[in-house]
Amino acid sequence: MAATVPPAVPHPRASAEGGAADWYRTALGWDAVAGPPVQLLTGAAFDVLELPLDAGAALLARGPATGPAAAAGDRMRLLTAAGTADELPSLLEWLDWSGVDLDLASVGAGGRITAPPPPGQAARGEHRWLRPPVAGRRAQLPALSGLGGRADAPDLVRLVAAAAAECHRVRLLRTVRARAGGAGIQPLAFS
């Protein structure tokens, strides 16, 4: 009697990764590349505004409306309308933030980010949704209203202005703390 070979069972992580990429493609219509890790391609469905996590947390707590937001280690990624990454340098200049080291960046056409697990799945590692996208509902992504943004979408100018201010505040607090060097000096709280 010949021994039967059990069918190969895919590694659970591999199927979860493929499932996540499929979810992003089918539920949200986003360009995704199966991993590990799953990558979301920027520039078609959305761009990304990236800033330090502590500045982003303050922004989410008291800032303007945003679209989906994700944490990636010590960075926060705010999804914005496709094409807005190209506008960031001139927008910062217009807001009088040019020449200031804000640690604020954008990822647009041709870029990619690591995808957090879809909402409802356990977050593994440093990538997780803070404000997840909703399947079946087109995300309201911050846009410049003059660039064909939806009337009910969050305003990109307000978002970038608030993000720049929070990045600057965090940078100043870090500098004050570094200079204090534990000498009992407490930095002033900015609100």
XYZ file of N, CA, C and O in Angstrom:
764
model
N 0.842 -1.170 0.000
C 0.000 0.000 0.000
C 0.888 1.234 0.000
O 1.801 1.361 0.806
N 0.629 2.154 -0.906
C 1.454 3.352 -1.038
C 1.065 4.376 0.018
O -0.107 4.553 0.329
N 2.070 5.025 0.555
C 1.815 6.069 1.556
C 1.282 7.313 0.859
O 1.744 7.679 -0.222
N 0.302 7.914 1.467
C -0.225 9.151 0.888
C 0.490 10.347 1.505
O 0.802 10.350 2.689
N 0.738 11.306 0.673
C 1.419 12.521 1.126
C 0.352 13.573 1.404
O -0.488 13.850 0.546
N 0.360 14.120 2.618
C -0.644 15.146 2.903
C -0.401 16.377 2.019
O 0.725 16.655 1.626
N -1.477 17.066 1.659
C -1.305 18.250 0.829
C -0.500 19.320 1.565
O -0.540 19.395 2.794
N 0.222 20.079 0.806
C 1.017 21.159 1.395
C 0.074 22.222 1.959
O -0.896 22.605 1.325
N 0.362 22.633 3.142
C -0.449 23.669 3.792
C 0.359 24.958 3.771
O 1.503 24.985 4.207
N -0.225 26.027 3.229
C 0.540 27.273 3.181
C 0.812 27.796 4.580
O 0.037 27.567 5.503
N 1.917 28.460 4.711
C 2.295 29.074 5.969
C 1.219 30.100 6.332
O 0.813 30.897 5.495
N 0.715 30.109 7.578
C -0.376 31.025 7.921
C -0.065 32.486 7.637
O -0.903 33.222 7.172
N 1.173 32.929 7.875
C 1.517 34.331 7.639
C 1.436 34.653 6.152
O 0.974 35.713 5.766
N 1.866 33.728 5.309
C 1.833 33.985 3.872
C 0.408 34.178 3.392
O 0.117 35.095 2.630
N -0.533 33.350 3.886
C -1.916 33.506 3.440
C -2.525 34.774 4.017
O -3.309 35.435 3.362
N -2.163 35.135 5.242
C -2.677 36.375 5.819
C -2.160 37.572 5.037
O -2.883 38.526 4.787
N -0.887 37.517 4.631
C -0.319 38.630 3.857
C -1.031 38.763 2.524
O -1.375 39.853 2.102
N -1.261 37.632 1.828
C -1.970 37.676 0.556
C -3.391 38.163 0.745
O -3.929 38.918 -0.055
N -4.025 37.722 1.850
C -5.382 38.158 2.156
C -5.452 39.643 2.415
O -6.412 40.312 2.019
N -4.450 40.183 3.085
C -4.422 41.617 3.369
C -4.295 42.407 2.068
O -5.001 43.389 1.855
N -3.409 41.969 1.190
C -3.254 42.659 -0.100
C -4.558 42.597 -0.889
O -4.990 43.601 -1.474
N -5.213 41.433 -0.877
C -6.503 41.295 -1.559
C -7.551 42.215 -0.950
O -8.353 42.813 -1.661
N -7.561 42.314 0.379
C -8.524 43.191 1.043
C -8.325 44.642 0.597
O -9.283 45.331 0.271
N -7.075 45.096 0.603
C -6.815 46.480 0.181
C -7.253 46.704 -1.267
O -7.803 47.750 -1.597
N -7.004 45.703 -2.124
C -7.383 45.845 -3.539
C -8.895 45.841 -3.728
O -9.432 46.677 -4.446
N -9.574 44.876 -3.111
C -11.004 44.710 -3.382
C -11.886 45.622 -2.533
O -12.827 46.220 -3.042
N -11.606 45.736 -1.243
C -12.467 46.529 -0.362
C -12.251 48.029 -0.532
O -13.195 48.806 -0.412
N -11.006 48.437 -0.812
C -10.711 49.860 -0.894
C -10.343 50.339 -2.299
O -10.330 51.533 -2.548
N -9.984 49.410 -3.178
C -9.576 49.811 -4.523
C -8.184 50.402 -4.577
O -7.851 51.154 -5.494
N -7.351 50.072 -3.596
C -5.991 50.592 -3.536
C -5.034 49.613 -4.199
O -5.246 48.403 -4.181
N -3.954 50.129 -4.751
C -2.917 49.293 -5.330
C -2.082 48.706 -4.196
O -1.528 49.451 -3.385
N -2.027 47.381 -4.118
C -1.291 46.700 -3.059
C -0.450 45.592 -3.653
O -0.846 44.938 -4.610
N 0.703 45.383 -3.064
C 1.618 44.321 -3.471
C 1.741 43.366 -2.295
O 2.093 43.788 -1.182
N 1.436 42.074 -2.538
C 1.514 41.083 -1.465
C 2.941 40.994 -0.954
O 3.901 41.220 -1.686
N 3.078 40.656 0.304
C 4.387 40.648 0.958
C 4.863 39.256 1.251
O 4.571 38.357 0.481
N 5.532 39.074 2.315
C 5.545 39.991 3.437
C 6.615 41.057 3.311
O 7.654 40.777 2.768
N 6.359 42.238 3.806
C 5.063 42.762 4.224
C 4.283 43.289 3.019
O 4.861 43.599 1.976
N 2.984 43.425 3.197
C 2.143 44.005 2.155
C 2.552 45.468 1.982
O 2.789 46.172 2.961
N 2.656 45.899 0.746
C 3.013 47.286 0.434
C 1.835 47.957 -0.269
O 1.198 47.357 -1.131
N 1.555 49.194 0.094
C 0.545 49.996 -0.578
C 1.262 50.998 -1.465
O 2.174 51.700 -1.011
N 0.877 51.030 -2.724
C 1.501 51.943 -3.673
C 0.822 53.305 -3.577
O -0.401 53.403 -3.551
N 1.630 54.351 -3.515
C 1.093 55.706 -3.389
C 1.042 56.377 -4.761
O 1.697 55.951 -5.701
N 0.238 57.412 -4.822
C 0.187 58.216 -6.035
C -1.051 58.018 -6.879
O -1.393 58.877 -7.676
N -1.765 56.912 -6.738
C -2.974 56.686 -7.540
C -4.227 56.931 -6.697
O -5.042 57.785 -7.024
N -4.378 56.202 -5.601
C -5.552 56.361 -4.737
C -5.308 57.380 -3.628
O -6.237 58.021 -3.159
N -4.064 57.515 -3.216
C -3.731 58.428 -2.117
C -2.241 58.741 -2.132
O -1.447 58.034 -2.740
N -1.876 59.818 -1.446
C -0.501 60.151 -1.114
C -0.401 60.084 0.405
O -1.398 59.850 1.089
N 0.794 60.302 0.947
C 0.999 60.198 2.385
C 1.757 61.429 2.885
O 2.731 61.865 2.270
N 1.294 61.966 4.001
C 2.005 63.002 4.739
C 2.572 62.307 5.965
O 1.820 61.695 6.741
N 3.899 62.363 6.135
C 4.550 61.615 7.210
C 5.214 62.577 8.184
O 5.873 63.531 7.770
N 5.034 62.322 9.479
C 5.578 63.182 10.522
C 5.897 62.352 11.754
O 5.492 61.188 11.835
N 6.634 62.921 12.740
C 6.928 62.163 13.955
C 5.634 61.741 14.660
O 4.639 62.481 14.658
N 5.649 60.573 15.273
C 4.456 60.026 15.909
C 3.931 60.941 17.014
O 2.722 61.134 17.129
N 4.822 61.526 17.824
C 4.341 62.385 18.905
C 3.683 63.656 18.363
O 2.672 64.112 18.886
N 4.200 64.209 17.292
C 3.558 65.366 16.662
C 2.228 64.950 16.043
O 1.227 65.669 16.144
N 2.203 63.779 15.437
C 0.972 63.276 14.837
C -0.113 62.995 15.871
O -1.284 63.273 15.639
N 0.293 62.466 17.027
C -0.681 62.190 18.087
C -1.314 63.490 18.576
O -2.532 63.555 18.787
N -0.500 64.527 18.748
C -1.042 65.828 19.152
C -1.962 66.381 18.070
O -3.007 66.957 18.367
N -1.580 66.198 16.821
C -2.404 66.651 15.707
C -3.759 65.955 15.707
O -4.803 66.596 15.565
N -3.776 64.640 15.880
C -5.036 63.902 15.901
C -5.896 64.296 17.099
O -7.126 64.303 17.011
N -5.242 64.634 18.217
C -5.979 64.979 19.425
C -6.679 66.327 19.323
O -7.770 66.507 19.836
N -6.054 67.295 18.655
C -6.642 68.628 18.638
C -6.585 69.334 17.298
O -6.894 70.509 17.198
N -6.178 68.614 16.283
C -6.003 69.254 14.990
C -7.238 69.204 14.117
O -8.316 68.811 14.552
N -7.064 69.546 12.869
C -8.172 69.532 11.913
C -8.543 68.107 11.516
O -7.856 67.156 11.877
N -9.618 67.993 10.772
C -10.062 66.683 10.292
C -8.990 66.054 9.409
O -8.295 66.750 8.673
N -8.862 64.740 9.530
C -7.921 63.990 8.699
C -8.668 62.831 8.065
O -9.789 62.519 8.441
N -7.993 62.181 7.147
C -8.474 60.919 6.614
C -7.863 59.812 7.450
O -7.493 60.020 8.609
N -7.686 58.627 6.871
C -7.060 57.526 7.592
C -5.650 57.895 8.065
O -4.929 58.643 7.395
N -5.276 57.374 9.234
C -3.958 57.632 9.813
C -3.393 56.316 10.334
O -4.128 55.510 10.917
N -2.095 56.117 10.122
C -1.431 54.886 10.558
C -0.139 55.220 11.287
O 0.497 56.242 11.013
N 0.231 54.353 12.213
C 1.519 54.458 12.885
C 2.476 53.481 12.221
O 2.090 52.374 11.850
N 3.712 53.923 12.070
C 4.778 53.088 11.512
C 6.021 53.338 12.357
O 6.801 54.241 12.071
N 6.165 52.586 13.440
C 7.276 52.817 14.351
C 7.089 54.151 15.053
O 6.042 54.412 15.637
N 8.093 55.027 14.946
C 8.003 56.338 15.582
C 7.495 57.416 14.613
O 7.675 58.604 14.848
N 6.869 56.997 13.519
C 6.326 57.917 12.510
C 4.817 57.725 12.377
O 4.301 56.641 12.622
N 4.138 58.791 11.989
C 2.720 58.719 11.677
C 2.551 59.022 10.204
O 3.245 59.879 9.649
N 1.640 58.306 9.587
C 1.338 58.497 8.169
C -0.124 58.899 8.035
O -1.015 58.155 8.430
N -0.347 60.076 7.465
C -1.689 60.571 7.213
C -1.946 60.446 5.724
O -1.176 60.960 4.914
N -3.014 59.764 5.364
C -3.333 59.610 3.951
C -4.014 60.876 3.448
O -4.906 61.424 4.115
N -3.555 61.351 2.301
C -4.094 62.547 1.672
C -4.474 62.201 0.240
O -4.120 61.141 -0.268
N -5.179 63.098 -0.412
C -5.610 62.855 -1.791
C -4.396 62.680 -2.704
O -3.340 63.285 -2.489
N -4.549 61.845 -3.719
C -3.474 61.631 -4.697
C -3.116 62.968 -5.334
O -3.986 63.768 -5.662
N -1.818 63.199 -5.480
C -1.327 64.431 -6.080
C -0.936 65.496 -5.073
O -0.274 66.476 -5.424
N -1.305 65.313 -3.808
C -0.994 66.348 -2.815
C 0.475 66.343 -2.390
O 0.972 67.367 -1.927
N 1.177 65.232 -2.550
C 2.590 65.192 -2.170
C 3.398 66.214 -2.967
O 4.319 66.839 -2.431
N 3.038 66.411 -4.220
C 3.743 67.393 -5.052
C 3.518 68.816 -4.562
O 4.315 69.705 -4.844
N 2.423 69.038 -3.850
C 2.073 70.374 -3.379
C 2.733 70.751 -2.059
O 2.754 71.925 -1.692
N 3.276 69.769 -1.319
C 3.783 70.037 0.023
C 4.865 71.119 0.062
O 4.744 72.053 0.865
N 5.912 71.082 -0.755
C 6.939 72.124 -0.649
C 6.387 73.539 -0.863
O 6.685 74.454 -0.082
N 5.578 73.735 -1.891
C 5.054 75.082 -2.139
C 4.034 75.478 -1.073
O 3.936 76.651 -0.703
N 3.295 74.519 -0.556
C 2.331 74.812 0.501
C 3.057 75.237 1.776
O 2.664 76.211 2.435
N 4.137 74.545 2.134
C 4.919 74.940 3.308
C 5.528 76.328 3.117
O 5.581 77.129 4.053
N 5.973 76.616 1.908
C 6.516 77.952 1.630
C 5.418 79.006 1.784
O 5.626 80.053 2.398
N 4.251 78.744 1.234
C 3.131 79.676 1.324
C 2.714 79.905 2.777
O 2.320 81.008 3.161
N 2.830 78.870 3.613
C 2.486 78.972 5.028
C 3.638 79.531 5.869
O 3.553 79.559 7.098
N 4.713 79.964 5.229
C 5.903 80.533 5.888
C 6.677 79.531 6.738
O 7.273 79.888 7.749
N 6.688 78.263 6.322
C 7.463 77.237 7.010
C 8.686 76.809 6.198
O 9.419 75.920 6.633
N 8.927 77.397 5.050
C 10.088 76.972 4.248
C 11.365 77.328 5.007
O 11.438 78.339 5.707
N 12.342 76.474 4.903
C 13.618 76.692 5.574
C 13.634 76.232 7.024
O 14.667 76.307 7.678
N 12.519 75.776 7.561
C 12.450 75.287 8.938
C 12.490 73.757 8.890
O 11.725 73.146 8.150
N 13.385 73.164 9.696
C 13.478 71.707 9.745
C 12.306 71.162 10.556
O 12.303 71.222 11.776
N 11.288 70.672 9.845
C 10.064 70.214 10.497
C 9.983 68.702 10.653
O 9.119 68.208 11.364
N 10.816 67.955 9.955
C 10.723 66.494 9.936
C 9.352 66.065 9.414
O 8.712 65.165 9.932
N 8.896 66.773 8.376
C 7.612 66.536 7.725
C 7.921 66.166 6.282
O 8.663 66.878 5.614
N 7.388 65.047 5.825
C 7.697 64.573 4.477
C 6.427 64.078 3.804
O 5.395 63.905 4.444
N 6.526 63.853 2.513
C 5.389 63.304 1.773
C 5.873 62.181 0.868
O 7.026 62.137 0.465
N 4.960 61.272 0.582
C 5.225 60.159 -0.324
C 4.123 60.205 -1.376
O 2.943 60.136 -1.032
N 4.516 60.342 -2.629
C 3.535 60.451 -3.702
C 3.736 59.412 -4.777
O 4.124 58.268 -4.499
N 3.500 59.818 -6.014
C 3.567 58.915 -7.165
C 4.891 58.166 -7.193
O 5.959 58.752 -7.028
N 4.800 56.850 -7.393
C 5.989 56.004 -7.466
C 6.480 55.527 -6.117
O 7.423 54.747 -6.048
N 5.854 55.962 -5.020
C 6.274 55.544 -3.689
C 5.459 54.367 -3.187
O 4.540 53.886 -3.850
N 5.813 53.914 -2.014
C 5.075 52.825 -1.369
C 5.297 52.901 0.123
O 6.308 53.417 0.583
N 4.321 52.369 0.847
C 4.419 52.288 2.301
C 4.041 50.873 2.726
O 3.324 50.169 2.017
N 4.531 50.471 3.879
C 4.138 49.181 4.433
C 2.720 49.307 4.964
O 2.400 50.252 5.683
N 1.874 48.368 4.601
C 0.469 48.404 4.994
C 0.285 47.844 6.394
O 0.792 46.767 6.699
N -0.467 48.545 7.226
C -0.870 47.933 8.493
C -1.850 46.802 8.187
O -2.454 46.781 7.106
N -2.041 45.862 9.104
C -3.067 44.848 8.879
C -4.431 45.526 8.688
O -4.692 46.573 9.284
N -5.300 44.945 7.882
C -6.632 45.533 7.707
C -7.358 45.667 9.040
O -7.094 44.906 9.972
N -8.266 46.641 9.136
C -9.024 46.809 10.382
C -9.693 45.491 10.788
O -10.204 44.761 9.946
N -9.644 45.201 12.064
C -10.231 43.954 12.568
C -9.225 42.832 12.700
O -9.484 41.862 13.395
N -8.084 42.947 12.022
C -7.026 41.944 12.175
C -6.044 42.435 13.225
O -5.820 43.643 13.365
N -5.449 41.510 13.941
C -4.488 41.873 14.978
C -3.281 42.567 14.350
O -2.738 42.103 13.358
N -2.906 43.702 14.925
C -1.731 44.429 14.446
C -0.482 43.706 14.916
O -0.375 43.331 16.076
N 0.437 43.469 13.989
C 1.713 42.828 14.313
C 2.810 43.835 14.032
O 2.804 44.500 12.999
N 3.731 43.930 14.954
C 4.858 44.808 14.715
C 4.504 46.272 14.889
O 3.584 46.626 15.618
N 5.226 47.092 14.171
C 5.132 48.534 14.388
C 4.125 49.234 13.482
O 3.946 50.433 13.590
N 3.438 48.522 12.619
C 2.488 49.133 11.689
C 1.062 48.847 12.149
O 0.674 47.688 12.290
N 0.295 49.925 12.384
C -1.093 49.754 12.820
C -1.915 50.974 12.407
O -1.387 52.071 12.259
N -3.199 50.757 12.219
C -4.107 51.853 11.886
C -4.491 52.581 13.168
O -4.845 51.953 14.158
N -4.431 53.908 13.145
C -4.917 54.734 14.244
C -6.318 55.250 13.918
O -7.167 55.359 14.792
N -6.525 55.593 12.670
C -7.833 55.927 12.099
C -7.936 55.112 10.815
O -7.429 55.525 9.780
N -8.560 53.940 10.895
C -8.544 53.041 9.737
C -9.471 53.502 8.613
O -10.448 54.211 8.846
N -9.151 53.068 7.392
C -10.073 53.300 6.280
C -11.283 52.391 6.458
O -11.206 51.370 7.144
N -12.380 52.774 5.867
C -13.608 51.993 5.989
C -13.911 51.357 4.637
O -14.026 52.058 3.630
N -14.039 50.028 4.622
C -14.340 49.309 3.388
C -15.727 49.702 2.886
O -16.645 49.906 3.672
N -15.843 49.818 1.576
C -17.117 50.127 0.965
C -17.487 51.591 1.000
O -18.529 51.993 0.519
N -16.639 52.410 1.606
C -16.898 53.843 1.666
C -15.644 54.569 1.216
O -14.575 54.368 1.773
N -15.764 55.388 0.214
C -14.608 56.109 -0.302
C -14.040 57.005 0.791
O -14.750 57.780 1.410
N -12.771 56.860 1.047
C -12.124 57.641 2.092
C -12.196 59.131 1.765
O -12.033 59.536 0.620
N -12.462 59.906 2.780
C -12.459 61.359 2.650
C -11.030 61.826 2.922
O -10.643 62.018 4.059
N -10.254 61.972 1.860
C -8.844 62.309 2.004
C -8.638 63.808 1.882
O -9.223 64.454 1.004
N -7.807 64.372 2.766
C -7.529 65.799 2.683
C -6.998 66.187 1.302
O -6.159 65.492 0.734
N -7.519 67.293 0.769
C -7.141 67.753 -0.567
C -7.201 69.270 -0.610
O -7.837 69.911 0.225
N -6.531 69.817 -1.600
C -6.684 71.245 -1.893
C -7.989 71.394 -2.647
O -8.204 70.722 -3.656
N -8.848 72.249 -2.197
C -10.157 72.368 -2.831
C -10.046 72.794 -4.292
O -10.861 72.408 -5.114
N -9.034 73.547 -4.650
C -8.852 73.977 -6.035
C -8.337 72.889 -6.956
O -8.285 73.070 -8.158
N -7.956 71.737 -6.394
C -7.419 70.644 -7.209
C -8.436 69.529 -7.401
O -8.089 68.374 -7.581
N -9.692 69.877 -7.325
C -10.720 68.868 -7.556
C -11.049 68.047 -6.332
O -11.662 67.004 -6.434
N -10.667 68.533 -5.153
C -11.008 67.821 -3.932
C -12.510 67.869 -3.701
O -13.203 68.766 -4.166
N -13.017 66.889 -2.992
C -14.448 66.846 -2.694
C -14.787 67.935 -1.683
O -14.016 68.238 -0.786
N -15.959 68.510 -1.814
C -16.384 69.596 -0.935
C -16.441 69.152 0.521
O -16.209 69.958 1.421
N -16.737 67.869 0.770
C -16.838 67.382 2.142
C -15.528 66.775 2.657
O -15.479 66.253 3.766
N -14.455 66.849 1.871
C -13.165 66.290 2.284
C -12.458 67.269 3.224
O -12.643 68.480 3.132
N -11.630 66.753 4.146
C -10.838 67.631 5.010
C -9.935 68.530 4.163
O -9.500 68.159 3.078
N -9.647 69.709 4.677
C -8.863 70.698 3.956
C -7.365 70.453 4.153
O -6.874 70.446 5.284
N -6.642 70.280 3.059
C -5.203 69.998 3.114
C -4.421 71.163 3.700
O -3.472 70.962 4.452
N -4.799 72.396 3.394
C -4.066 73.557 3.906
C -4.117 73.572 5.430
O -3.088 73.754 6.091
N -5.287 73.363 5.989
C -5.409 73.337 7.459
C -4.618 72.182 8.051
O -3.978 72.320 9.090
N -4.678 71.041 7.407
C -3.948 69.878 7.905
C -2.445 70.122 7.894
O -1.759 69.871 8.885
N -1.909 70.630 6.799
C -0.469 70.878 6.706
C -0.046 71.978 7.679
O 1.002 71.866 8.329
N -0.844 73.019 7.821
C -0.511 74.091 8.770
C -0.449 73.545 10.201
O 0.498 73.838 10.947
N -1.430 72.734 10.575
C -1.440 72.153 11.919
C -0.305 71.156 12.099
O 0.340 71.120 13.148
N -0.036 70.350 11.071
C 1.059 69.370 11.155
C 2.403 70.079 11.297
O 3.245 69.663 12.108
N 2.617 71.134 10.539
C 3.872 71.887 10.627
C 4.036 72.487 12.018
O 5.126 72.424 12.613
N 2.975 73.058 12.554
C 3.047 73.642 13.895
C 3.355 72.582 14.946
O 4.185 72.810 15.841
N 2.727 71.401 14.850
C 2.993 70.331 15.818
C 4.418 69.797 15.680
O 5.080 69.516 16.673
N 4.890 69.653 14.450
C 6.279 69.197 14.239
C 7.260 70.188 14.852
O 8.240 69.803 15.499
N 7.010 71.471 14.657
C 7.887 72.507 15.205
C 7.829 72.498 16.733
O 8.862 72.591 17.405
N 6.634 72.365 17.296
C 6.472 72.327 18.754
C 7.244 71.144 19.345
O 7.982 71.292 20.324
N 7.116 69.983 18.741
C 7.813 68.791 19.223
C 9.325 68.989 19.129
O 10.063 68.635 20.054
N 9.782 69.562 18.034
C 11.226 69.800 17.873
C 11.738 70.761 18.946
O 12.806 70.551 19.529
N 10.985 71.841 19.229
C 11.389 72.781 20.269
C 11.423 72.122 21.639
O 12.354 72.329 22.415
N 10.413 71.314 21.954
C 10.391 70.622 23.248
C 11.564 69.669 23.398
O 12.165 69.570 24.468
N 11.915 68.957 22.333
C 13.071 68.055 22.387
C 14.356 68.836 22.630
O 15.224 68.400 23.388
N 14.488 69.990 21.986
C 15.679 70.819 22.165
C 15.775 71.332 23.591
O 16.842 71.288 24.210
N 14.664 71.801 24.153
C 14.652 72.292 25.529
C 15.015 71.173 26.493
O 15.826 71.357 27.404
N 14.446 69.997 26.277
C 14.749 68.861 27.163
C 16.213 68.448 27.065
O 16.831 68.114 28.059
N 16.746 68.459 25.849
C 18.160 68.084 25.666
C 19.078 69.096 26.350
O 20.074 68.717 26.969
N 18.748 70.370 26.244
C 19.567 71.410 26.890
C 19.449 71.360 28.402
O 20.395 71.680 29.112
N 18.252 71.017 28.902
C 18.046 70.941 30.345
C 18.884 69.816 30.931
O 19.373 69.927 32.051
N 19.051 68.741 30.171
C 19.911 67.636 30.584
C 19.598 67.081 31.955
O 20.494 66.683 32.682
N 18.340 67.109 32.325
C 17.979 66.542 33.621
C 18.312 67.449 34.784
O 18.364 67.014 35.916
N 18.535 68.743 34.532
C 18.905 69.669 35.598
C 17.698 70.179 36.375
O 17.786 71.170 37.075
N 16.563 69.517 36.223
C 15.383 69.941 36.948
C 14.614 71.050 36.249
O 13.640 71.547 36.769
N 15.057 71.447 35.080
C 14.352 72.488 34.331
C 13.222 71.826 33.563
O 13.424 70.863 32.851
N 12.038 72.362 33.724
C 10.867 71.833 33.017
C 10.535 72.738 31.848
O 10.462 73.954 32.016
N 10.331 72.167 30.665
C 9.960 72.994 29.516
C 8.547 73.549 29.686
O 7.720 72.973 30.384
N 8.311 74.695 29.083
C 6.977 75.264 29.079
C 6.089 74.404 28.205
O 6.509 73.924 27.169
N 4.857 74.235 28.617
C 3.896 73.469 27.817
C 3.250 74.409 26.814
O 2.820 75.501 27.170
N 3.232 74.011 25.576
C 2.585 74.792 24.519
C 1.225 74.175 24.268
O 1.086 72.976 24.176
N 0.232 74.998 24.152
C -1.085 74.446 23.829
C -1.768 75.249 22.755
O -1.342 76.237 22.317
